């Protein structure tokens, strides 16, 4: 009673939490900024390339303060990129960042994206702070509860748009895909310096993430990052100047993999630009169902598929 299934994970959450929009937060991911703070509390974790072969996370959190101990310090927070704005839109999320490129600000303006900006925005400015023990620009952190309080007292729309279709469909029971290939270890070689991998644990039924040759932990609670589901989404990447990238997401479609329970199967993704929605399908054209739990999504260059390795 009083609980419903989360639209992000399929797990039971308070009914009054499920009605609110999630928050998509830009997180640093270079070696000197690792391990990060607060990532173990994220319901969905995106990883996408930015400049010079490095990646950046977009961590998606439900709007609940019950996890305040884990999210009193999230970060370090980094700046926006325009294709992350597209990804946040797919979840009807409020986008949280600390500055951004001109491309990102153009996208935010064009799509009228509701966002919390630690540099240009006055909203929730007190929720961002710098840790002077860490070298700038890797020292900006977010207090999630402070930000929520600011947003809920602002003019931003905080409730989910009920007219939108669900982003994920969840199985009622834990399910292993049929006719897949073995994926007990999944390596995703974004570049020569960024080669994260995830290892399946049959006892827990989850994948544990490693990066920079060590177990990837949340420094807030010393817990490793684990995921029930992995999605690899292939998309065209193009350099547009000054090492900045653009990624073909708007109105596009492509292929990829869904990975769970030590098995990987091919999938298709399609983005409806009018609705700002992305949906995943199996090869028969049916909407994809995934297992209940947290999901890691890697948006990966479609011209370097050999960098996604299953073992």
PDB file of C-alpha atoms in Angstrom:
ATOM      1  CA  UNK A   1       0.000   0.000   0.000  1.00  0.00           C
ATOM      2  CA  UNK A   2       1.292   3.435  -0.947  1.00  0.00           C
ATOM      3  CA  UNK A   3       3.987   1.934  -3.190  1.00  0.00           C
ATOM      4  CA  UNK A   4       4.257   1.751  -6.982  1.00  0.00           C
ATOM      5  CA  UNK A   5       6.847   0.459  -9.413  1.00  0.00           C
ATOM      6  CA  UNK A   6       9.521   2.932 -10.411  1.00  0.00           C
ATOM      7  CA  UNK A   7       9.465   3.996 -14.086  1.00  0.00           C
ATOM      8  CA  UNK A   8      13.270   3.963 -14.015  1.00  0.00           C
ATOM      9  CA  UNK A   9      14.026   0.635 -12.319  1.00  0.00           C
ATOM     10  CA  UNK A  10      10.750  -1.263 -11.885  1.00  0.00           C
ATOM     11  CA  UNK A  11      11.513  -1.480  -8.155  1.00  0.00           C
ATOM     12  CA  UNK A  12       8.887  -0.585  -5.547  1.00  0.00           C
ATOM     13  CA  UNK A  13       9.067   3.063  -4.480  1.00  0.00           C
ATOM     14  CA  UNK A  14       6.723   5.448  -2.626  1.00  0.00           C
ATOM     15  CA  UNK A  15       3.783   6.518  -4.740  1.00  0.00           C
ATOM     16  CA  UNK A  16       4.509  10.198  -4.196  1.00  0.00           C
ATOM     17  CA  UNK A  17       8.058   9.711  -5.537  1.00  0.00           C
ATOM     18  CA  UNK A  18       6.957   8.068  -8.782  1.00  0.00           C
ATOM     19  CA  UNK A  19       4.844  11.065  -9.779  1.00  0.00           C
ATOM     20  CA  UNK A  20       7.849  13.396  -9.978  1.00  0.00           C
ATOM     21  CA  UNK A  21      10.326  13.996 -12.763  1.00  0.00           C
ATOM     22  CA  UNK A  22      13.803  12.503 -12.384  1.00  0.00           C
ATOM     23  CA  UNK A  23      17.004  14.553 -12.421  1.00  0.00           C
ATOM     24  CA  UNK A  24      19.741  13.941 -14.992  1.00  0.00           C
ATOM     25  CA  UNK A  25      23.059  15.119 -13.524  1.00  0.00           C
ATOM     26  CA  UNK A  26      26.319  15.638 -15.437  1.00  0.00           C
ATOM     27  CA  UNK A  27      29.211  13.869 -13.689  1.00  0.00           C
ATOM     28  CA  UNK A  28      32.954  14.053 -14.284  1.00  0.00           C
ATOM     29  CA  UNK A  29      34.708  10.889 -15.428  1.00  0.00           C
ATOM     30  CA  UNK A  30      38.435  11.347 -15.686  1.00  0.00           C
ATOM     31  CA  UNK A  31      40.941   9.434 -13.617  1.00  0.00           C
ATOM     32  CA  UNK A  32      41.907  12.306 -11.308  1.00  0.00           C
ATOM     33  CA  UNK A  33      38.229  12.848 -10.491  1.00  0.00           C
ATOM     34  CA  UNK A  34      37.613   9.211  -9.563  1.00  0.00           C
ATOM     35  CA  UNK A  35      36.094   7.676  -7.578  1.00  0.00           C
ATOM     36  CA  UNK A  36      32.977   9.809  -7.848  1.00  0.00           C
ATOM     37  CA  UNK A  37      30.436  10.671  -5.182  1.00  0.00           C
ATOM     38  CA  UNK A  38      26.809   9.547  -5.263  1.00  0.00           C
ATOM     39  CA  UNK A  39      26.808   7.290  -8.330  1.00  0.00           C
ATOM     40  CA  UNK A  40      25.623   4.243  -6.379  1.00  0.00           C
ATOM     41  CA  UNK A  41      22.314   6.060  -5.809  1.00  0.00           C
ATOM     42  CA  UNK A  42      21.685   6.635  -9.532  1.00  0.00           C
ATOM     43  CA  UNK A  43      18.868   4.596 -11.085  1.00  0.00           C
ATOM     44  CA  UNK A  44      20.224   4.898 -14.631  1.00  0.00           C
ATOM     45  CA  UNK A  45      23.814   5.747 -15.535  1.00  0.00           C
ATOM     46  CA  UNK A  46      24.677   6.953 -19.046  1.00  0.00           C
ATOM     47  CA  UNK A  47      28.239   7.032 -20.331  1.00  0.00           C
ATOM     48  CA  UNK A  48      29.054   8.904 -23.541  1.00  0.00           C
ATOM     49  CA  UNK A  49      32.196  10.286 -25.166  1.00  0.00           C
ATOM     50  CA  UNK A  50      33.010  13.973 -24.955  1.00  0.00           C
ATOM     51  CA  UNK A  51      36.311  15.511 -26.111  1.00  0.00           C
ATOM     52  CA  UNK A  52      39.743  13.918 -26.476  1.00  0.00           C
ATOM     53  CA  UNK A  53      38.627  10.341 -25.910  1.00  0.00           C
ATOM     54  CA  UNK A  54      37.286  10.892 -22.400  1.00  0.00           C
ATOM     55  CA  UNK A  55      33.756  10.124 -21.307  1.00  0.00           C
ATOM     56  CA  UNK A  56      31.269  11.836 -19.066  1.00  0.00           C
ATOM     57  CA  UNK A  57      28.424  10.355 -17.037  1.00  0.00           C
ATOM     58  CA  UNK A  58      24.832  11.465 -16.876  1.00  0.00           C
ATOM     59  CA  UNK A  59      23.458  10.006 -13.655  1.00  0.00           C
ATOM     60  CA  UNK A  60      19.669   9.831 -13.398  1.00  0.00           C
ATOM     61  CA  UNK A  61      18.129  10.060  -9.928  1.00  0.00           C
ATOM     62  CA  UNK A  62      14.546   9.805  -8.802  1.00  0.00           C
ATOM     63  CA  UNK A  63      13.265  12.787  -6.840  1.00  0.00           C
ATOM     64  CA  UNK A  64      13.404  11.282  -3.381  1.00  0.00           C
ATOM     65  CA  UNK A  65      15.184  12.597  -0.323  1.00  0.00           C
ATOM     66  CA  UNK A  66      15.291   9.210   1.385  1.00  0.00           C
ATOM     67  CA  UNK A  67      18.754   8.681  -0.091  1.00  0.00           C
ATOM     68  CA  UNK A  68      20.095  11.958   1.375  1.00  0.00           C
ATOM     69  CA  UNK A  69      23.058  10.264   3.071  1.00  0.00           C
ATOM     70  CA  UNK A  70      24.275   8.960  -0.282  1.00  0.00           C
ATOM     71  CA  UNK A  71      23.531  12.067  -2.305  1.00  0.00           C
ATOM     72  CA  UNK A  72      24.475  14.885   0.073  1.00  0.00           C
ATOM     73  CA  UNK A  73      27.566  15.059  -2.127  1.00  0.00           C
ATOM     74  CA  UNK A  74      27.199  14.207  -5.822  1.00  0.00           C
ATOM     75  CA  UNK A  75      29.980  14.827  -8.263  1.00  0.00           C
ATOM     76  CA  UNK A  76      32.127  16.198  -9.305  1.00  0.00           C
ATOM     77  CA  UNK A  77      29.622  18.071 -11.477  1.00  0.00           C
ATOM     78  CA  UNK A  78      30.591  19.046 -15.021  1.00  0.00           C
ATOM     79  CA  UNK A  79      29.244  21.023 -17.930  1.00  0.00           C
ATOM     80  CA  UNK A  80      26.531  20.266 -20.464  1.00  0.00           C
ATOM     81  CA  UNK A  81      26.850  18.821 -23.962  1.00  0.00           C
ATOM     82  CA  UNK A  82      23.969  19.114 -26.401  1.00  0.00           C
ATOM     83  CA  UNK A  83      23.448  15.386 -26.960  1.00  0.00           C
ATOM     84  CA  UNK A  84      23.095  14.796 -23.226  1.00  0.00           C
ATOM     85  CA  UNK A  85      20.235  17.294 -23.371  1.00  0.00           C
ATOM     86  CA  UNK A  86      18.584  14.958 -25.904  1.00  0.00           C
ATOM     87  CA  UNK A  87      19.069  11.996 -23.553  1.00  0.00           C
ATOM     88  CA  UNK A  88      17.617  13.864 -20.570  1.00  0.00           C
ATOM     89  CA  UNK A  89      14.580  14.774 -22.688  1.00  0.00           C
ATOM     90  CA  UNK A  90      13.894  11.108 -23.359  1.00  0.00           C
ATOM     91  CA  UNK A  91      13.269  10.601 -19.637  1.00  0.00           C
ATOM     92  CA  UNK A  92      11.319  13.855 -19.113  1.00  0.00           C
ATOM     93  CA  UNK A  93      14.131  14.688 -16.683  1.00  0.00           C
ATOM     94  CA  UNK A  94      15.235  18.025 -15.284  1.00  0.00           C
ATOM     95  CA  UNK A  95      18.798  18.507 -16.542  1.00  0.00           C
ATOM     96  CA  UNK A  96      21.460  19.437 -13.975  1.00  0.00           C
ATOM     97  CA  UNK A  97      24.865  20.806 -15.039  1.00  0.00           C
ATOM     98  CA  UNK A  98      27.602  23.318 -14.267  1.00  0.00           C
ATOM     99  CA  UNK A  99      27.881  25.481 -17.363  1.00  0.00           C
ATOM    100  CA  UNK A 100      28.104  24.074 -20.887  1.00  0.00           C
ATOM    101  CA  UNK A 101      29.129  24.566 -24.485  1.00  0.00           C
ATOM    102  CA  UNK A 102      27.375  27.032 -26.770  1.00  0.00           C
ATOM    103  CA  UNK A 103      25.901  24.005 -28.559  1.00  0.00           C
ATOM    104  CA  UNK A 104      24.399  22.805 -25.291  1.00  0.00           C
ATOM    105  CA  UNK A 105      22.908  26.174 -24.421  1.00  0.00           C
ATOM    106  CA  UNK A 106      21.450  26.420 -27.927  1.00  0.00           C
ATOM    107  CA  UNK A 107      19.835  22.998 -27.484  1.00  0.00           C
ATOM    108  CA  UNK A 108      18.483  23.889 -24.046  1.00  0.00           C
ATOM    109  CA  UNK A 109      16.952  27.073 -25.466  1.00  0.00           C
ATOM    110  CA  UNK A 110      15.582  25.456 -28.622  1.00  0.00           C
ATOM    111  CA  UNK A 111      13.918  22.606 -26.727  1.00  0.00           C
ATOM    112  CA  UNK A 112      12.931  24.812 -23.777  1.00  0.00           C
ATOM    113  CA  UNK A 113      14.585  22.312 -21.463  1.00  0.00           C
ATOM    114  CA  UNK A 114      14.016  22.905 -17.768  1.00  0.00           C
ATOM    115  CA  UNK A 115      17.416  22.763 -16.165  1.00  0.00           C
ATOM    116  CA  UNK A 116      19.455  23.603 -13.089  1.00  0.00           C
ATOM    117  CA  UNK A 117      22.695  25.363 -14.056  1.00  0.00           C
ATOM    118  CA  UNK A 118      25.347  25.904 -11.410  1.00  0.00           C
ATOM    119  CA  UNK A 119      27.000  28.727 -13.371  1.00  0.00           C
ATOM    120  CA  UNK A 120      24.398  30.742 -15.258  1.00  0.00           C
ATOM    121  CA  UNK A 121      21.304  29.881 -13.263  1.00  0.00           C
ATOM    122  CA  UNK A 122      20.215  31.421  -9.986  1.00  0.00           C
ATOM    123  CA  UNK A 123      18.007  28.448  -9.144  1.00  0.00           C
ATOM    124  CA  UNK A 124      19.559  26.114  -6.555  1.00  0.00           C
ATOM    125  CA  UNK A 125      22.832  28.053  -6.590  1.00  0.00           C
ATOM    126  CA  UNK A 126      23.314  27.206  -2.900  1.00  0.00           C
ATOM    127  CA  UNK A 127      23.195  23.487  -3.769  1.00  0.00           C
ATOM    128  CA  UNK A 128      26.504  23.696  -5.663  1.00  0.00           C
ATOM    129  CA  UNK A 129      29.766  24.108  -3.782  1.00  0.00           C
ATOM    130  CA  UNK A 130      33.490  23.753  -4.424  1.00  0.00           C
ATOM    131  CA  UNK A 131      35.810  21.532  -2.444  1.00  0.00           C
ATOM    132  CA  UNK A 132      38.986  23.615  -2.172  1.00  0.00           C
ATOM    133  CA  UNK A 133      41.019  20.499  -1.401  1.00  0.00           C
ATOM    134  CA  UNK A 134      40.485  19.381  -5.001  1.00  0.00           C
ATOM    135  CA  UNK A 135      41.903  21.137  -8.059  1.00  0.00           C
ATOM    136  CA  UNK A 136      39.451  23.097 -10.214  1.00  0.00           C
ATOM    137  CA  UNK A 137      37.497  22.370 -12.434  1.00  0.00           C
ATOM    138  CA  UNK A 138      37.072  18.946 -10.846  1.00  0.00           C
ATOM    139  CA  UNK A 139      35.870  20.202  -7.459  1.00  0.00           C
ATOM    140  CA  UNK A 140      32.207  21.182  -7.897  1.00  0.00           C
ATOM    141  CA  UNK A 141      29.701  19.075  -5.956  1.00  0.00           C
ATOM    142  CA  UNK A 142      25.922  19.035  -5.678  1.00  0.00           C
ATOM    143  CA  UNK A 143      23.763  18.568  -2.580  1.00  0.00           C
ATOM    144  CA  UNK A 144      20.743  16.736  -4.000  1.00  0.00           C
ATOM    145  CA  UNK A 145      18.352  17.552  -1.156  1.00  0.00           C
ATOM    146  CA  UNK A 146      19.140  21.269  -1.304  1.00  0.00           C
ATOM    147  CA  UNK A 147      18.555  21.225  -5.033  1.00  0.00           C
ATOM    148  CA  UNK A 148      15.213  19.424  -4.653  1.00  0.00           C
ATOM    149  CA  UNK A 149      14.035  21.981  -2.138  1.00  0.00           C
ATOM    150  CA  UNK A 150      14.892  24.819  -4.516  1.00  0.00           C
ATOM    151  CA  UNK A 151      13.234  23.189  -7.503  1.00  0.00           C
ATOM    152  CA  UNK A 152      10.056  22.302  -5.626  1.00  0.00           C
ATOM    153  CA  UNK A 153       9.755  25.928  -4.533  1.00  0.00           C
ATOM    154  CA  UNK A 154      10.312  27.227  -8.062  1.00  0.00           C
ATOM    155  CA  UNK A 155       8.166  27.558 -11.172  1.00  0.00           C
ATOM    156  CA  UNK A 156       9.679  24.467 -12.823  1.00  0.00           C
ATOM    157  CA  UNK A 157       7.347  21.600 -13.657  1.00  0.00           C
ATOM    158  CA  UNK A 158       8.182  18.890 -11.150  1.00  0.00           C
ATOM    159  CA  UNK A 159       5.580  16.243 -12.023  1.00  0.00           C
ATOM    160  CA  UNK A 160       6.039  13.729 -14.820  1.00  0.00           C
ATOM    161  CA  UNK A 161       4.147  14.286 -18.054  1.00  0.00           C
ATOM    162  CA  UNK A 162       1.581  11.477 -17.904  1.00  0.00           C
ATOM    163  CA  UNK A 163       0.910  11.720 -21.653  1.00  0.00           C
ATOM    164  CA  UNK A 164       4.361  10.338 -22.417  1.00  0.00           C
ATOM    165  CA  UNK A 165       5.012   6.654 -23.032  1.00  0.00           C
ATOM    166  CA  UNK A 166       7.109   4.663 -20.596  1.00  0.00           C
ATOM    167  CA  UNK A 167      10.843   4.704 -21.292  1.00  0.00           C
ATOM    168  CA  UNK A 168      11.335   1.124 -20.062  1.00  0.00           C
ATOM    169  CA  UNK A 169       9.092  -1.943 -19.959  1.00  0.00           C
ATOM    170  CA  UNK A 170       9.887  -4.382 -17.152  1.00  0.00           C
ATOM    171  CA  UNK A 171       9.455  -8.139 -16.877  1.00  0.00           C
ATOM    172  CA  UNK A 172       7.257  -9.359 -14.051  1.00  0.00           C
ATOM    173  CA  UNK A 173       9.796 -12.082 -13.300  1.00  0.00           C
ATOM    174  CA  UNK A 174      13.552 -12.206 -13.763  1.00  0.00           C
ATOM    175  CA  UNK A 175      14.154 -13.318 -17.353  1.00  0.00           C
ATOM    176  CA  UNK A 176      17.223 -14.387 -19.304  1.00  0.00           C
ATOM    177  CA  UNK A 177      17.022 -13.516 -23.030  1.00  0.00           C
ATOM    178  CA  UNK A 178      16.863 -16.456 -25.435  1.00  0.00           C
ATOM    179  CA  UNK A 179      19.304 -17.133 -28.282  1.00  0.00           C
ATOM    180  CA  UNK A 180      21.847 -14.628 -27.002  1.00  0.00           C
ATOM    181  CA  UNK A 181      25.610 -14.781 -26.784  1.00  0.00           C
ATOM    182  CA  UNK A 182      27.613 -15.229 -23.605  1.00  0.00           C
ATOM    183  CA  UNK A 183      28.348 -11.918 -21.879  1.00  0.00           C
ATOM    184  CA  UNK A 184      29.826 -12.679 -18.480  1.00  0.00           C
ATOM    185  CA  UNK A 185      32.282  -9.839 -19.038  1.00  0.00           C
ATOM    186  CA  UNK A 186      31.415  -6.786 -21.131  1.00  0.00           C
ATOM    187  CA  UNK A 187      34.251  -4.467 -22.162  1.00  0.00           C
ATOM    188  CA  UNK A 188      33.431  -1.100 -23.726  1.00  0.00           C
ATOM    189  CA  UNK A 189      36.535   0.493 -25.242  1.00  0.00           C
ATOM    190  CA  UNK A 190      35.584   4.138 -25.641  1.00  0.00           C
ATOM    191  CA  UNK A 191      39.213   5.069 -26.288  1.00  0.00           C
ATOM    192  CA  UNK A 192      42.762   4.004 -25.520  1.00  0.00           C
ATOM    193  CA  UNK A 193      42.463   5.557 -22.059  1.00  0.00           C
ATOM    194  CA  UNK A 194      38.820   4.771 -21.245  1.00  0.00           C
ATOM    195  CA  UNK A 195      38.089   1.031 -21.284  1.00  0.00           C
ATOM    196  CA  UNK A 196      35.505   0.240 -18.615  1.00  0.00           C
ATOM    197  CA  UNK A 197      34.286  -3.305 -18.188  1.00  0.00           C
ATOM    198  CA  UNK A 198      31.470  -4.963 -16.283  1.00  0.00           C
ATOM    199  CA  UNK A 199      31.630  -8.459 -14.792  1.00  0.00           C
ATOM    200  CA  UNK A 200      28.567 -10.620 -14.161  1.00  0.00           C
ATOM    201  CA  UNK A 201      28.097 -12.176 -10.732  1.00  0.00           C
ATOM    202  CA  UNK A 202      25.740 -15.157 -10.989  1.00  0.00           C
ATOM    203  CA  UNK A 203      25.103 -15.096  -7.223  1.00  0.00           C
ATOM    204  CA  UNK A 204      23.777 -11.526  -7.174  1.00  0.00           C
ATOM    205  CA  UNK A 205      22.489 -11.542 -10.761  1.00  0.00           C
ATOM    206  CA  UNK A 206      24.149  -8.167 -11.374  1.00  0.00           C
ATOM    207  CA  UNK A 207      27.107  -6.696 -13.222  1.00  0.00           C
ATOM    208  CA  UNK A 208      29.868  -4.953 -11.275  1.00  0.00           C
ATOM    209  CA  UNK A 209      31.651  -2.084 -13.012  1.00  0.00           C
ATOM    210  CA  UNK A 210      35.411  -1.536 -13.247  1.00  0.00           C
ATOM    211  CA  UNK A 211      37.319   1.387 -14.737  1.00  0.00           C
ATOM    212  CA  UNK A 212      40.927   2.606 -14.793  1.00  0.00           C
ATOM    213  CA  UNK A 213      41.841  -0.999 -13.891  1.00  0.00           C
ATOM    214  CA  UNK A 214      40.147  -0.898 -10.476  1.00  0.00           C
ATOM    215  CA  UNK A 215      36.750  -1.695  -9.011  1.00  0.00           C
ATOM    216  CA  UNK A 216      34.488   1.319  -9.559  1.00  0.00           C
ATOM    217  CA  UNK A 217      33.173   2.444  -6.162  1.00  0.00           C
ATOM    218  CA  UNK A 218      31.101   5.303  -4.803  1.00  0.00           C
ATOM    219  CA  UNK A 219      33.365   7.230  -2.443  1.00  0.00           C
ATOM    220  CA  UNK A 220      30.340   8.279  -0.352  1.00  0.00           C
ATOM    221  CA  UNK A 221      29.650   4.756   0.896  1.00  0.00           C
ATOM    222  CA  UNK A 222      32.537   2.674  -0.486  1.00  0.00           C
ATOM    223  CA  UNK A 223      30.026   0.536  -2.404  1.00  0.00           C
ATOM    224  CA  UNK A 224      30.794  -0.790  -5.922  1.00  0.00           C
ATOM    225  CA  UNK A 225      28.611   0.274  -8.832  1.00  0.00           C
ATOM    226  CA  UNK A 226      26.349  -2.606  -9.862  1.00  0.00           C
ATOM    227  CA  UNK A 227      23.705  -2.931 -12.563  1.00  0.00           C
ATOM    228  CA  UNK A 228      21.062  -5.479 -13.474  1.00  0.00           C
ATOM    229  CA  UNK A 229      20.903  -4.323 -17.083  1.00  0.00           C
ATOM    230  CA  UNK A 230      23.339  -3.000 -19.665  1.00  0.00           C
ATOM    231  CA  UNK A 231      22.300  -1.312 -22.910  1.00  0.00           C
ATOM    232  CA  UNK A 232      24.788  -0.494 -25.655  1.00  0.00           C
ATOM    233  CA  UNK A 233      23.349   2.001 -28.119  1.00  0.00           C
ATOM    234  CA  UNK A 234      25.308   2.482 -31.348  1.00  0.00           C
ATOM    235  CA  UNK A 235      25.042   5.971 -32.892  1.00  0.00           C
ATOM    236  CA  UNK A 236      26.990   8.049 -35.375  1.00  0.00           C
ATOM    237  CA  UNK A 237      29.593  10.345 -33.774  1.00  0.00           C
ATOM    238  CA  UNK A 238      31.041  13.316 -35.703  1.00  0.00           C
ATOM    239  CA  UNK A 239      33.643  15.876 -34.653  1.00  0.00           C
ATOM    240  CA  UNK A 240      32.345  19.422 -35.187  1.00  0.00           C
ATOM    241  CA  UNK A 241      35.354  21.558 -34.262  1.00  0.00           C
ATOM    242  CA  UNK A 242      37.584  22.186 -31.237  1.00  0.00           C
ATOM    243  CA  UNK A 243      37.331  18.442 -30.556  1.00  0.00           C
ATOM    244  CA  UNK A 244      33.623  18.768 -29.729  1.00  0.00           C
ATOM    245  CA  UNK A 245      31.370  15.955 -30.891  1.00  0.00           C
ATOM    246  CA  UNK A 246      27.848  15.698 -32.132  1.00  0.00           C
ATOM    247  CA  UNK A 247      25.913  12.437 -31.960  1.00  0.00           C
ATOM    248  CA  UNK A 248      23.067  11.554 -34.303  1.00  0.00           C
ATOM    249  CA  UNK A 249      20.160  10.982 -31.935  1.00  0.00           C
ATOM    250  CA  UNK A 250      17.408  13.388 -32.959  1.00  0.00           C
ATOM    251  CA  UNK A 251      14.879  11.611 -35.180  1.00  0.00           C
ATOM    252  CA  UNK A 252      17.322   8.753 -35.726  1.00  0.00           C
ATOM    253  CA  UNK A 253      17.358   5.012 -35.199  1.00  0.00           C
ATOM    254  CA  UNK A 254      20.050   2.405 -34.855  1.00  0.00           C
ATOM    255  CA  UNK A 255      21.006  -0.868 -33.258  1.00  0.00           C
ATOM    256  CA  UNK A 256      22.738  -2.099 -30.151  1.00  0.00           C
ATOM    257  CA  UNK A 257      22.654  -4.745 -27.440  1.00  0.00           C
ATOM    258  CA  UNK A 258      20.637  -5.557 -24.357  1.00  0.00           C
ATOM    259  CA  UNK A 259      22.691  -7.443 -21.763  1.00  0.00           C
ATOM    260  CA  UNK A 260      21.488  -9.131 -18.589  1.00  0.00           C
ATOM    261  CA  UNK A 261      22.086 -12.380 -16.653  1.00  0.00           C
ATOM    262  CA  UNK A 262      25.313 -13.071 -18.560  1.00  0.00           C
ATOM    263  CA  UNK A 263      23.644 -12.934 -21.996  1.00  0.00           C
ATOM    264  CA  UNK A 264      23.675 -10.290 -24.762  1.00  0.00           C
ATOM    265  CA  UNK A 265      21.039  -9.975 -27.499  1.00  0.00           C
ATOM    266  CA  UNK A 266      20.828  -7.502 -30.402  1.00  0.00           C
ATOM    267  CA  UNK A 267      18.244  -4.722 -30.201  1.00  0.00           C
ATOM    268  CA  UNK A 268      17.041  -1.699 -32.171  1.00  0.00           C
ATOM    269  CA  UNK A 269      16.481   1.845 -30.882  1.00  0.00           C
ATOM    270  CA  UNK A 270      14.273   4.522 -32.424  1.00  0.00           C
ATOM    271  CA  UNK A 271      13.839   8.134 -31.368  1.00  0.00           C
ATOM    272  CA  UNK A 272      10.586   9.975 -32.039  1.00  0.00           C
ATOM    273  CA  UNK A 273      11.653  13.597 -32.258  1.00  0.00           C
ATOM    274  CA  UNK A 274       8.151  15.035 -32.053  1.00  0.00           C
ATOM    275  CA  UNK A 275       7.565  13.345 -28.705  1.00  0.00           C
ATOM    276  CA  UNK A 276      11.249  13.546 -27.633  1.00  0.00           C
ATOM    277  CA  UNK A 277      11.022   9.835 -26.831  1.00  0.00           C
ATOM    278  CA  UNK A 278      13.417   6.948 -27.438  1.00  0.00           C
ATOM    279  CA  UNK A 279      12.286   3.336 -27.362  1.00  0.00           C
ATOM    280  CA  UNK A 280      14.088   0.019 -27.625  1.00  0.00           C
ATOM    281  CA  UNK A 281      12.873  -3.006 -29.599  1.00  0.00           C
ATOM    282  CA  UNK A 282      13.848  -6.604 -30.183  1.00  0.00           C
ATOM    283  CA  UNK A 283      14.660  -7.761 -33.709  1.00  0.00           C
ATOM    284  CA  UNK A 284      11.041  -8.821 -34.239  1.00  0.00           C
ATOM    285  CA  UNK A 285       9.885  -5.242 -33.720  1.00  0.00           C
ATOM    286  CA  UNK A 286       8.398  -5.805 -30.274  1.00  0.00           C
ATOM    287  CA  UNK A 287       9.110  -3.257 -27.544  1.00  0.00           C
ATOM    288  CA  UNK A 288      11.985  -4.421 -25.402  1.00  0.00           C
ATOM    289  CA  UNK A 289      11.330  -5.683 -21.894  1.00  0.00           C
ATOM    290  CA  UNK A 290      14.155  -5.545 -19.356  1.00  0.00           C
ATOM    291  CA  UNK A 291      14.709  -6.941 -15.886  1.00  0.00           C
ATOM    292  CA  UNK A 292      13.895  -4.986 -12.753  1.00  0.00           C
ATOM    293  CA  UNK A 293      16.894  -3.088 -11.419  1.00  0.00           C
ATOM    294  CA  UNK A 294      19.395  -0.405 -12.309  1.00  0.00           C
ATOM    295  CA  UNK A 295      20.587   0.102 -15.883  1.00  0.00           C
ATOM    296  CA  UNK A 296      23.901   1.255 -17.369  1.00  0.00           C
ATOM    297  CA  UNK A 297      23.606   2.728 -20.885  1.00  0.00           C
ATOM    298  CA  UNK A 298      26.643   3.259 -23.115  1.00  0.00           C
ATOM    299  CA  UNK A 299      26.068   5.401 -26.215  1.00  0.00           C
ATOM    300  CA  UNK A 300      28.868   4.175 -28.465  1.00  0.00           C
ATOM    301  CA  UNK A 301      30.302   5.112 -31.903  1.00  0.00           C
ATOM    302  CA  UNK A 302      28.671   2.983 -34.586  1.00  0.00           C
ATOM    303  CA  UNK A 303      31.868   2.838 -36.668  1.00  0.00           C
ATOM    304  CA  UNK A 304      33.915   1.105 -33.960  1.00  0.00           C
ATOM    305  CA  UNK A 305      31.766  -1.848 -32.982  1.00  0.00           C
ATOM    306  CA  UNK A 306      34.795  -4.030 -32.355  1.00  0.00           C
ATOM    307  CA  UNK A 307      35.390  -2.038 -29.203  1.00  0.00           C
ATOM    308  CA  UNK A 308      32.382  -3.714 -27.549  1.00  0.00           C
ATOM    309  CA  UNK A 309      33.674  -7.109 -26.427  1.00  0.00           C
ATOM    310  CA  UNK A 310      31.737  -9.992 -24.857  1.00  0.00           C
ATOM    311  CA  UNK A 311      33.473 -12.796 -22.987  1.00  0.00           C
TER     312      UNK A 311
END
